[in-house]
XYZ file of C-alpha atoms in Angstrom:
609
model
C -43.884 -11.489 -87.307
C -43.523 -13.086 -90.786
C -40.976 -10.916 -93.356
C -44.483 -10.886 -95.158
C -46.514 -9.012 -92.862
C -43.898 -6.348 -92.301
C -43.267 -5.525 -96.119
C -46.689 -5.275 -97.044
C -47.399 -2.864 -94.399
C -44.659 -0.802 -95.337
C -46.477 1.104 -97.684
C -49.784 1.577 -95.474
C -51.376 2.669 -98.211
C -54.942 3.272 -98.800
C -58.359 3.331 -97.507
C -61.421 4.778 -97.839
C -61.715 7.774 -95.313
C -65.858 8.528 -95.058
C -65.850 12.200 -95.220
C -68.288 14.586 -96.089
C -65.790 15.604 -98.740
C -64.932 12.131 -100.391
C -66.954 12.694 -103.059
C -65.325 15.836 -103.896
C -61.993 13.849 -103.962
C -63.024 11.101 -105.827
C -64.128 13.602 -108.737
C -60.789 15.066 -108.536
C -58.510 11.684 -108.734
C -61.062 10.337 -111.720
C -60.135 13.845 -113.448
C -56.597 13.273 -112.870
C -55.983 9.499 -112.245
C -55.655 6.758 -115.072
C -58.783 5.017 -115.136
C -58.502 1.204 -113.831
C -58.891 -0.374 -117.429
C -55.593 1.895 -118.447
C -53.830 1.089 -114.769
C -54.441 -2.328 -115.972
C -52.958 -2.136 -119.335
C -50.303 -0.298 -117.969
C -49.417 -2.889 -115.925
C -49.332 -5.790 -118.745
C -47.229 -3.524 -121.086
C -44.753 -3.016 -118.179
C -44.564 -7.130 -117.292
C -44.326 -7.500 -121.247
C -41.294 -5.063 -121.266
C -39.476 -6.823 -118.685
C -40.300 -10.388 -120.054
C -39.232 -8.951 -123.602
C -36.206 -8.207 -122.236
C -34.880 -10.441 -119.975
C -35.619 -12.950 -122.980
C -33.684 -11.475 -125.710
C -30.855 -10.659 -123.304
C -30.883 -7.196 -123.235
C -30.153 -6.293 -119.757
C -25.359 -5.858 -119.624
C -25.949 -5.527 -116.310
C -28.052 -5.821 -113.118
C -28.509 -2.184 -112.749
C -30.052 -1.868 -115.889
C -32.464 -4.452 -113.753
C -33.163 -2.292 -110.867
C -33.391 1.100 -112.604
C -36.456 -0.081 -115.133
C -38.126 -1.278 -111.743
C -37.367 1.606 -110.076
C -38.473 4.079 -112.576
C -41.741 2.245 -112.931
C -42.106 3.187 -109.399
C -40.999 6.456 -109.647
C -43.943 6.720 -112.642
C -46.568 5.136 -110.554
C -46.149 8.153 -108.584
C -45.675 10.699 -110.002
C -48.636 10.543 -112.265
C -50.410 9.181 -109.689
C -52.366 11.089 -106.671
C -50.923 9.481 -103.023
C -54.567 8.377 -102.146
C -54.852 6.231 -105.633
C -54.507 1.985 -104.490
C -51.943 2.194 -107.921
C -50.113 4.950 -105.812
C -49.687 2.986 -103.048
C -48.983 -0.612 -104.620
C -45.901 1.295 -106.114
C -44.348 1.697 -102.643
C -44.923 -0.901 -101.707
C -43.493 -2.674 -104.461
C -40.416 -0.315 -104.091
C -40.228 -0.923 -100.422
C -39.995 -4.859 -100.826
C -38.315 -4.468 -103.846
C -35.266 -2.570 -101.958
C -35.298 -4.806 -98.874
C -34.553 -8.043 -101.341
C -31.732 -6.108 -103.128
C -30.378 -5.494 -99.629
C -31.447 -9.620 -98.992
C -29.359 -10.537 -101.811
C -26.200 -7.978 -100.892
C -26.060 -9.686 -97.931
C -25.782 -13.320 -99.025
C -23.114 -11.931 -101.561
C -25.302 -12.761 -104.300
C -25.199 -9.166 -105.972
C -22.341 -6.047 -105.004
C -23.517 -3.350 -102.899
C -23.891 -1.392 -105.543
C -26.337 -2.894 -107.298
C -28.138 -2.842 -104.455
C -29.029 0.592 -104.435
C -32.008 2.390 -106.235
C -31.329 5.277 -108.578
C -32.322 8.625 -107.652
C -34.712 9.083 -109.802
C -35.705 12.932 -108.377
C -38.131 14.351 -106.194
C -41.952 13.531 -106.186
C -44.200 16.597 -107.169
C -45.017 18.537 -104.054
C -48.389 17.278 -102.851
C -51.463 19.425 -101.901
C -50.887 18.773 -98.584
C -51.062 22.362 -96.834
C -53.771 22.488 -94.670
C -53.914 26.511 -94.761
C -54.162 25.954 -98.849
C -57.222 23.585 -98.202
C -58.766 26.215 -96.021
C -58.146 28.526 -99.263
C -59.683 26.653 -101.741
C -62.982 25.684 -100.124
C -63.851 28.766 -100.790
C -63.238 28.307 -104.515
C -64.857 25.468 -104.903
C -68.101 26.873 -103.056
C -68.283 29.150 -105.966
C -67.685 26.302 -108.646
C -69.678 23.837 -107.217
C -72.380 26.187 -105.928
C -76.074 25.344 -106.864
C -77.784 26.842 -110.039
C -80.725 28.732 -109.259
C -83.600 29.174 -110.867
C -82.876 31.667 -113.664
C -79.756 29.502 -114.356
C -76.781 31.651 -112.899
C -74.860 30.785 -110.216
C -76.344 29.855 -106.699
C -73.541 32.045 -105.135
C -74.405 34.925 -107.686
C -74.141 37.256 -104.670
C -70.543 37.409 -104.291
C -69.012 37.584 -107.674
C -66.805 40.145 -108.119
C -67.426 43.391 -107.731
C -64.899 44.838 -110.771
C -67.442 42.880 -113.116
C -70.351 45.105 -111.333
C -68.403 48.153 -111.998
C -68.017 47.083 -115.163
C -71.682 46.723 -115.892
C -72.823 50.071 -113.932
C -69.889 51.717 -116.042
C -72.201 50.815 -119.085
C -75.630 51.921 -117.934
C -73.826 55.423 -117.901
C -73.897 57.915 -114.918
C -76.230 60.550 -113.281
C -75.294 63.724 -111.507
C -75.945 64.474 -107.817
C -79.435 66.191 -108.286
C -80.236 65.812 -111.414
C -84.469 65.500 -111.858
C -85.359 61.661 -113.275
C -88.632 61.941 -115.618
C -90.765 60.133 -112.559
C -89.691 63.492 -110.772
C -87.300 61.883 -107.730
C -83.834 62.667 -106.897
C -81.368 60.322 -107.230
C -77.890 59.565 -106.045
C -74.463 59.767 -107.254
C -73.726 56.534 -107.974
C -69.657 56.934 -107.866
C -70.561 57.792 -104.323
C -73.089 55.046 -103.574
C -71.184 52.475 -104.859
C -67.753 54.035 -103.303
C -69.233 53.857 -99.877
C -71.318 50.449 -99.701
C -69.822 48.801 -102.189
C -69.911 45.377 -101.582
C -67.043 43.598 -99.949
C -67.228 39.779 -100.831
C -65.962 36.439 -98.249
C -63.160 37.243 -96.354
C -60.128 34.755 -97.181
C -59.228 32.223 -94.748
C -56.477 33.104 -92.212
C -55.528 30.902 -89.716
C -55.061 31.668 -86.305
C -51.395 31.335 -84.898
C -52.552 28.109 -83.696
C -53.619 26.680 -86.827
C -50.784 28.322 -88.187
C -48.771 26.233 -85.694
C -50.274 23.241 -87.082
C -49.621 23.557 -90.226
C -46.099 24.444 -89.987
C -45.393 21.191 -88.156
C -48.159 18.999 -90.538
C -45.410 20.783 -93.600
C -42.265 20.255 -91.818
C -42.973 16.106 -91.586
C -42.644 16.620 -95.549
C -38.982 17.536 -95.377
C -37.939 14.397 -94.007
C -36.220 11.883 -96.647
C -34.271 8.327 -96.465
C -30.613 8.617 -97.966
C -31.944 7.705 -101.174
C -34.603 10.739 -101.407
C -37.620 9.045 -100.658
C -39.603 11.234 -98.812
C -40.553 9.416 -95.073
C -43.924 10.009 -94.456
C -44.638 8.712 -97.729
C -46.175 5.238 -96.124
C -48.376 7.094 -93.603
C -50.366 9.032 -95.761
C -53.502 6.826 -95.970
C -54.220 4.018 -93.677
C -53.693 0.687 -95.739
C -56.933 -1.538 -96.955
C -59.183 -2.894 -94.600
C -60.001 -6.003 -97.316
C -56.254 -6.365 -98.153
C -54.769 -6.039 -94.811
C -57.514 -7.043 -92.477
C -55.023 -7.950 -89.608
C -54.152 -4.711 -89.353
C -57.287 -3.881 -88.197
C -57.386 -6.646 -85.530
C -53.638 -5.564 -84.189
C -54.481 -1.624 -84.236
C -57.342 -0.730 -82.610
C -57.426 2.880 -83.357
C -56.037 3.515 -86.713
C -54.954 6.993 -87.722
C -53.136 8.112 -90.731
C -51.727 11.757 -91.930
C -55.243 12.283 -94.035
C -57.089 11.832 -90.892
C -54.702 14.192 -88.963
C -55.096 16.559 -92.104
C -58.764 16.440 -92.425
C -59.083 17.031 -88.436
C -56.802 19.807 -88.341
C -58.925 21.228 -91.361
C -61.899 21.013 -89.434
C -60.125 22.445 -86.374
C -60.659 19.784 -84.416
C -57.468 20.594 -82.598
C -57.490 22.740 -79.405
C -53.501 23.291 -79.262
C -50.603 21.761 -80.853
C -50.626 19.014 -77.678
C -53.627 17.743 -79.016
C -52.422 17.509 -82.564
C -49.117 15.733 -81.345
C -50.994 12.583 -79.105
C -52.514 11.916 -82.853
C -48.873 12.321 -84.718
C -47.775 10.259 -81.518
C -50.528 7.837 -81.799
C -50.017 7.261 -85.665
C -46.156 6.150 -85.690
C -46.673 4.276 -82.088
C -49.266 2.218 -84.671
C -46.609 1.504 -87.030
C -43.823 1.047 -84.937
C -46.027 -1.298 -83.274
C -47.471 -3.210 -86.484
C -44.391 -3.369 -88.083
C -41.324 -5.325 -87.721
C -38.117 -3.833 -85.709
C -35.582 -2.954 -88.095
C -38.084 -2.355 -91.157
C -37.944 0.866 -93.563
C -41.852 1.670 -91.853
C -40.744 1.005 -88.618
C -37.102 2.848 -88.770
C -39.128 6.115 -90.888
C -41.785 5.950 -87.979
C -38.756 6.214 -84.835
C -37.196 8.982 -87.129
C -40.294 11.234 -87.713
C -41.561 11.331 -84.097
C -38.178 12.411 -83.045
C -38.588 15.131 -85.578
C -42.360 15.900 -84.819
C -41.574 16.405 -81.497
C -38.751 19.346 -82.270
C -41.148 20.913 -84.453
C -43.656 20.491 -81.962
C -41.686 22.292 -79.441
C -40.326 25.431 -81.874
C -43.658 26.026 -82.584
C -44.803 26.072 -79.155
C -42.163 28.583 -78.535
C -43.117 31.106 -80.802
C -45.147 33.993 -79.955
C -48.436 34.757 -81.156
C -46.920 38.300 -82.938
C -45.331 35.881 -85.305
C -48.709 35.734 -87.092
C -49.893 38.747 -87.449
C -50.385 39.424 -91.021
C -49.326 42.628 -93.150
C -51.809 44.358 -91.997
C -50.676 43.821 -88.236
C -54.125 41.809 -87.803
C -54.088 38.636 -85.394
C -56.453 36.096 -86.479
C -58.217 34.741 -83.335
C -60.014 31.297 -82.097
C -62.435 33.517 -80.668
C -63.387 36.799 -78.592
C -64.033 37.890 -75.031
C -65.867 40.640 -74.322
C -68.298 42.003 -71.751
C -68.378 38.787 -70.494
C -69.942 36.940 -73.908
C -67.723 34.900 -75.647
C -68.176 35.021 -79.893
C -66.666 32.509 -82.021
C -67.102 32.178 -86.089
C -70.263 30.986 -87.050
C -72.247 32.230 -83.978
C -74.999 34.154 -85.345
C -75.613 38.166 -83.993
C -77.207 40.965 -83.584
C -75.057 44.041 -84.614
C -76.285 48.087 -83.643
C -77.466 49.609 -87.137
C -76.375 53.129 -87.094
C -79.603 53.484 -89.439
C -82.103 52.327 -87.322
C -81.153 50.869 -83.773
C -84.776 49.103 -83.490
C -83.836 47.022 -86.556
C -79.908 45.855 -85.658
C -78.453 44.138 -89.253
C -79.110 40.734 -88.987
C -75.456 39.211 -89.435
C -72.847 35.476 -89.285
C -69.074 36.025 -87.944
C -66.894 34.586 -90.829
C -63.535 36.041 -89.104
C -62.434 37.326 -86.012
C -59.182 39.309 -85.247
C -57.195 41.818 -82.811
C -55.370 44.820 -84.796
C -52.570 46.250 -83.948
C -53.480 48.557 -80.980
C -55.326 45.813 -79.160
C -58.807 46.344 -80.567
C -60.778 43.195 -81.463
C -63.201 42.883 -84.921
C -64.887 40.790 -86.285
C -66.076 39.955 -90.053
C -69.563 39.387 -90.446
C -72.284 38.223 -93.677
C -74.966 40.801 -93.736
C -78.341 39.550 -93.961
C -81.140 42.001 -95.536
C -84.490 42.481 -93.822
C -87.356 42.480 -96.756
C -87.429 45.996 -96.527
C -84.109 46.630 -97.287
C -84.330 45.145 -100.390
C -85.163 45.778 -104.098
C -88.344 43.947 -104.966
C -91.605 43.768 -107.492
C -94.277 44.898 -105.007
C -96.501 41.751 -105.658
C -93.381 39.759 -103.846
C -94.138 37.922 -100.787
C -92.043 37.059 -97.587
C -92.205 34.631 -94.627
C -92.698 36.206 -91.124
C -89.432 36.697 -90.185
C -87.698 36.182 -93.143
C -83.751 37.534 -94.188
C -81.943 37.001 -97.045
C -77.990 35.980 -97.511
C -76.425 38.766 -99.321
C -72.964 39.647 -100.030
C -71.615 41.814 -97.611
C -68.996 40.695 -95.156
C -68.385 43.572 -93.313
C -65.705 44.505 -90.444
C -66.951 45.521 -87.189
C -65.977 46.295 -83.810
C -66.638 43.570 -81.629
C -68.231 46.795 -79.584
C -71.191 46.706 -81.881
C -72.543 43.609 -81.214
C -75.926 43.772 -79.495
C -76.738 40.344 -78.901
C -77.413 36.633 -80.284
C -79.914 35.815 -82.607
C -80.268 32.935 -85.168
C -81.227 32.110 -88.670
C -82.628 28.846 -89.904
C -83.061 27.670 -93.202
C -85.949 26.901 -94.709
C -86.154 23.254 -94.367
C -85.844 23.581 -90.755
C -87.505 26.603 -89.346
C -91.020 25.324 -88.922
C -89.800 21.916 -87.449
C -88.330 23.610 -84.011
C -85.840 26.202 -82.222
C -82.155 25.864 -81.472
C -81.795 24.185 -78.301
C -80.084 26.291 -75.984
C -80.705 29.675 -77.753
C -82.606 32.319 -75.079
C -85.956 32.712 -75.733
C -85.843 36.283 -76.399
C -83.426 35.572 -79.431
C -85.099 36.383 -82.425
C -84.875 33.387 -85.007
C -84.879 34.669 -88.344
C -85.907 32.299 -91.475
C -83.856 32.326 -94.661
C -84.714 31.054 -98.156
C -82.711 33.101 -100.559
C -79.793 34.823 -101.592
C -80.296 38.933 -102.466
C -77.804 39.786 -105.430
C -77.261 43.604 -104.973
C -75.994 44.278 -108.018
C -79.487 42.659 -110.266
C -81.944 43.402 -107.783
C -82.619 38.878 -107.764
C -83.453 36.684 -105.421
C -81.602 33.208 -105.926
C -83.345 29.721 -103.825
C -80.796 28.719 -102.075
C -79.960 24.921 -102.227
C -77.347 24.032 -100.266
C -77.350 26.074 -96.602
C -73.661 24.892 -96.033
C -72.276 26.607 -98.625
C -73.638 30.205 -97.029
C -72.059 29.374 -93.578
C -68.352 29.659 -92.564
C -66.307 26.630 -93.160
C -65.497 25.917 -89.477
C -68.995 25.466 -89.089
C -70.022 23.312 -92.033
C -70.400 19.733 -90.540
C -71.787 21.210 -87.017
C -75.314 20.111 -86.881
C -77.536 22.106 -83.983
C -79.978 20.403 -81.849
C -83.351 21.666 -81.829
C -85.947 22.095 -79.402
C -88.981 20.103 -81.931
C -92.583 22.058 -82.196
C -95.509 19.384 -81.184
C -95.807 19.597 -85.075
C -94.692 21.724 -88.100
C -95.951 24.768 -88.009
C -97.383 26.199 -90.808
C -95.506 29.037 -92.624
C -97.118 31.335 -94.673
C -96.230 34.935 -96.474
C -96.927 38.025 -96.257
C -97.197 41.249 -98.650
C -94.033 43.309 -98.758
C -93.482 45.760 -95.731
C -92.918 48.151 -98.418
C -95.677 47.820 -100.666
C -97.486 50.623 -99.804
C -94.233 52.549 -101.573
C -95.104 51.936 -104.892
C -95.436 55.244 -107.381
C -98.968 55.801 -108.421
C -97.189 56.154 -111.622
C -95.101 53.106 -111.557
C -94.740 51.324 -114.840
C -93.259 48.135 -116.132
C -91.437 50.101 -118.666
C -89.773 51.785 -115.053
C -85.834 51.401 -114.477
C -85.228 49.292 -111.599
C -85.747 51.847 -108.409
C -82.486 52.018 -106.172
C -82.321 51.828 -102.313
C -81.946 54.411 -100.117
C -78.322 54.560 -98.299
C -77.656 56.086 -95.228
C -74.340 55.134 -92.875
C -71.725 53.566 -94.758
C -71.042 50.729 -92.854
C -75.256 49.549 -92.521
C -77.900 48.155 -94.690
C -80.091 50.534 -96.565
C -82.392 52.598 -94.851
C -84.685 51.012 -96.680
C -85.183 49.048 -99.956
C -87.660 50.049 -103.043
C -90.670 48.473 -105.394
C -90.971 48.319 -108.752
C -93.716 46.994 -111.073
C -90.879 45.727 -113.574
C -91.828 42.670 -115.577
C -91.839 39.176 -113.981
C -88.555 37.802 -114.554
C -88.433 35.065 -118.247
C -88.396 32.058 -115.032
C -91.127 31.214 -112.670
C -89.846 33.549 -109.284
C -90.967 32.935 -106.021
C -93.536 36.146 -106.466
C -95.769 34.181 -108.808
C -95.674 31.288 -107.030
C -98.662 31.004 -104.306
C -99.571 28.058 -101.685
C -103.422 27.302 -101.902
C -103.655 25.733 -98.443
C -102.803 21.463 -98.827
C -104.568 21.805 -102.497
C -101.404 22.562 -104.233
C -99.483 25.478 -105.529
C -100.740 28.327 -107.624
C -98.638 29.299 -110.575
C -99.564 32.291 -112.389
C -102.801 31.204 -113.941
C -101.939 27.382 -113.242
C -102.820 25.203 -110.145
C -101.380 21.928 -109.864
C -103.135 19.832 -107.682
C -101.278 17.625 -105.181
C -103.309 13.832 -105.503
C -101.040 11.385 -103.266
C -98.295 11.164 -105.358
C -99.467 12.918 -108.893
C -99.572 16.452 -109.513
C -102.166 17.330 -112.006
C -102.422 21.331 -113.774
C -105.143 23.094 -114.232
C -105.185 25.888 -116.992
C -107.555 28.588 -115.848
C -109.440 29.528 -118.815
C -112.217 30.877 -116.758
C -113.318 32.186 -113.490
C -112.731 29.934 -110.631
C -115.388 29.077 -107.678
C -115.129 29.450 -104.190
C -112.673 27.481 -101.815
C -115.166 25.215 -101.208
C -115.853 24.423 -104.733
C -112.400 23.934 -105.768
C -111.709 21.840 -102.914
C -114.838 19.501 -103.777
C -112.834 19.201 -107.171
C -109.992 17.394 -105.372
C -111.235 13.621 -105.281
C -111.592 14.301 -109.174
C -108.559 16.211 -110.373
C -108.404 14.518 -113.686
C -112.214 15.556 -114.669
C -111.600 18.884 -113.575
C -108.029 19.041 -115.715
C -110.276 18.006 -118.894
C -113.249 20.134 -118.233
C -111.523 23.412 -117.020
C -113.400 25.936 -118.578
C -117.151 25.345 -117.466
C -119.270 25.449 -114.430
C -116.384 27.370 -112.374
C -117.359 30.429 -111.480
C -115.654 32.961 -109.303
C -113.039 35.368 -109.303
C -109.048 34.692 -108.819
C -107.879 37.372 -106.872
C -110.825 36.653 -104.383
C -110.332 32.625 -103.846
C -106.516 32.958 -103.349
C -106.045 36.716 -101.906
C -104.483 37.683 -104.934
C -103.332 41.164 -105.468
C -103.704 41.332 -109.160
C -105.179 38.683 -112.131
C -103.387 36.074 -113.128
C -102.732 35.495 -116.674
C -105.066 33.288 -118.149
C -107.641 34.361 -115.720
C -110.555 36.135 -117.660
């Protein structure tokens, strides 16, 4: 191999990796990163500096040289993330840059001396933990989370629940007992919200496997050259596939530390053995790539000899070693009764309220305490009827709602599998695989405890555990969609005779302290300032009513129509179809009929006289 080929490789140094969460990273190195136009000026001004002086004579000495170049290196990165090209063109201009001072040494052309780079200090420690990635997915969820309707967050459920303290500390208190004006007892609600307050996600924890992994994935960070440089530096990112296209035709599988990082993330690795054939696999690349004797090909032979020393302390330390405070060991999964239940498998858990209804839940965690029992943390999902609605609200068959309960449980309680689908999907098919006596719930919305609000939800990954996130199920597709349609509240019928709009918002009715309500309430509260999913009715393949507004679906236009009179039959307003834009300029004659009995309306629409 040329000198060429083996110094440009020595800084393997950057490539796209197509991940679900590139864009994410991209955002976060344009926040960060110089843009190109200032890389680019930076660049000139540094040339012009060196031109400047090396023609007025200002360097005394060669060192004076090699320091400016080195501490333009040094710059590059540190103000520079390790997957930004600029990033990686500075080691690579440091590595070549080092191998000709040590070219020139040799032929006597400069002392040994000045042969050496300054040490210009450690690099900033790099985000590189894979149990601090696992922490702050969760963080971003809640930044990046979808906007619902009403404008707050989509992941409204689980803020914090000192701020709903906070607010219930203003509304002021009742006493056990004490008569309301509509005549009903109520609650303490130091005791209510004592005993189900609401305990948001569970942080991450990794299991002393993925603990193992990390520890080794950290320890090839400690690793340095005698003149600081840290060695795994070049095998961070895999280099350019336009730049260094032979690479690609000498390596046939390609692996760098991001990949490793990204898998490990994704616990993609069974055991540590599995995680060292890709370590193994990544420096046999380079060693094989590069030339023998090179600074990539000497740092690869030195970090698999210490890979596989941290492989094998890790391997020998027992599983105790990672239990946390609390004397709780996370766990891959759980074995009992002869069912196996992982994170992310969806369940069936007994409700000491009502065993015919078990709470509808998602295992986030799983873990074994310290007397051998095994838990598991589960996401609650409400049941219509254990919610806090206006009684005009409507549910699918089989609907459930994300909430924010994550709740511990005794691996004991679970009853049996189940499954919930979001919207998008639940008409299409069934999980493949799933027994048909599972029930297969349908889920559209968030249920924020705190406001009594339903949120759309936008993004289903963002509700599921992060292990699970780019696991698609296969389904078992219907013939064709099936139609879904809603239904009045289960708990309709519960509405005071007296009920106003003027009402406080009614509270649930609490029973164990470790279930869902008993059962939820209705109010007939004011629609909220936004368009909710209560006002908001499907008129068969005609369109969608909106309060006193139906907007006609004509191939791709949607036309409204302001009710400012009766409306006509079905029949009649489907004859009206073919000539939407007539009917949207003649709206208020020769439609006769009545609202509430064309689209099974509970009450009139506004508008509708």
């Amino acid at each position: 191999m040329s000198d060429q080929r083996s110094t440009v490789d020595d800084a393997s140094g950057s490539i796209e990796v197509k991940e679900a969460d590139q864009d994410m990273e991209m955002k976060e190195s344009a926040s960060t990163a110089p843009t190109d136009a200032e890389n680019r000026a930076s660049e000139e001004g540094e040339k012009d500096v060196f031109q400047g002086k090396i023609q007025k004579k200002q360097y005394q000495a060669f060192s004076g040289f090699v320091a400016d170049v080195a501490q333009i290196c040094h710059n590059a990165q540190v103000y520079n993330r390790p997957s930004a090209p600029v990033f990686a063109a500075a080691v690579r201009l440091r590595d070549i840059f080092s191998e000709k001072l040590q070219q020139l040494a040799a032929k006597g052309d400069i002392s040994s001396d000045d042969a050496k780079l300054p040490d210009l200090g450690e690099l900033p420690p790099v985000e590189d933990s894979v149990s601090l990635q696992y922490q702050n997915d969760d963080e971003e969820d809640e930044e990046d989370a979808d906007k619902g309707d009403d404008g707050e967050d989509d992941e409204e459920d689980d803020y914090s629940s000192d701020d709903a303290d906070r607010q219930r500390s203003r509304k002021g208190r009742r006493v056990r007992g004490q008569q309301t004006p509509s005549g009903r007892k109520e609650r303490d609600d130091d005791v209510d919200d004592e005993m189900h307050k609401k305990r948001g996600r569970p942080p991450t924890v990794p299991t002393p496997m993925e603990a193992r992994i990390t520890s080794i994935l950290r320890g090839l960070r400690k690793f340095k050259d005698k003149e600081g440089n840290l060695l795994i530096l070049p095998f961070e990112k895999l280099p350019d596939k336009v730049a260094m296209a032979d690479y690609y035709q000498t390596i046939t599988n390609p692996i760098a530390l991001d990949n490793i990082k990204k898998k490990a993330k994704r616990k993609k690795y069974r055991n540590v053995d599995d995680l060292q054939k890709d370590i193994e696999l990544m420096f046999d690349n380079a060693r094989l790539y590069n030339e023998d004797g090179s600074a990539v090909y000497l740092a690869a032979t030195e970090l698999q000899r210490q890979s596989r020393s941290l492989a094998e302390q890790e391997k020998a330390r027992p599983d105790d070693d990672f239990r946390d405070e609390d004397g709780k060991l996370p766990l891959g999964e759980i074995q009992h009764d002869g069912r196996i239940w992982k994170v992310g498998d969806w369940i069936h858990i007994r409700n000491p309220n009502d065993l015919a209804k078990p709470i509808v839940a998602q295992i986030f965690r799983t873990w074994q305490d310290g007397a051998g029992q095994k838990w598991v943390n589960a996401c609650w999902y409400y049941r219509p009827e254990q919610t806090v609605h206006r009684y005009e609200k409507h549910f699918f068959e089989h609907e459930v709602v994300k909430t924010g309960q994550y709740r511990d449980h005794q691996v004991s309680e679970i009853v049996e599998r189940c499954f919930v689908m979001f919207v998008t999907r639940f008409n299409k098919g069934r999980p493949r695989g799933l027994p048909s006596a599972s029930e297969v719930y349908v889920c559209e919305s968030r249920y924020n405890e705190e406001k009594f609000r339903f949120n759309k939800i936008k993004t289903w990954a963002s509700c599921v555990p992060d292990e699970v996130r780019d696991r698609d199920y296969e389904m078992d597709l219907f013939d064709a969609p099936r139609r879904m349609r809603k239904i009045p509240s289960p708990i309709k019928h519960l509405l005071r005779e007296d009920a106003k709009e003027t009402d406080e918002l009614p509270r649930p009715t609490w029973g164990s302290p470790n279930a869902p309500p008993i059962v939820g309430a209705v109010h007939r509260r004011p629609l909220e300032p936004n368009v909710s999913e209560q006002e908001v009715r499907m008129f068969g393949d005609l369109g969608i009513l909106v309060r006193d507004r139906l907007f006609y679906k004509t191939g791709t236009r949607a036309l409204q129509v302001k009710f400012k009179a009766n409306l006509s039959d079905p029949t009649g307003i489907a004859s009206t179809r073919t000539d939407a834009a007539a009917v949207n300029a003649n709206t208020s004659g020769g439609i006769v009929g009545c609202c509430r009995k064309v689209f099974g309306l509970t009450h009139e629409p506004d508008g509708c006289r």
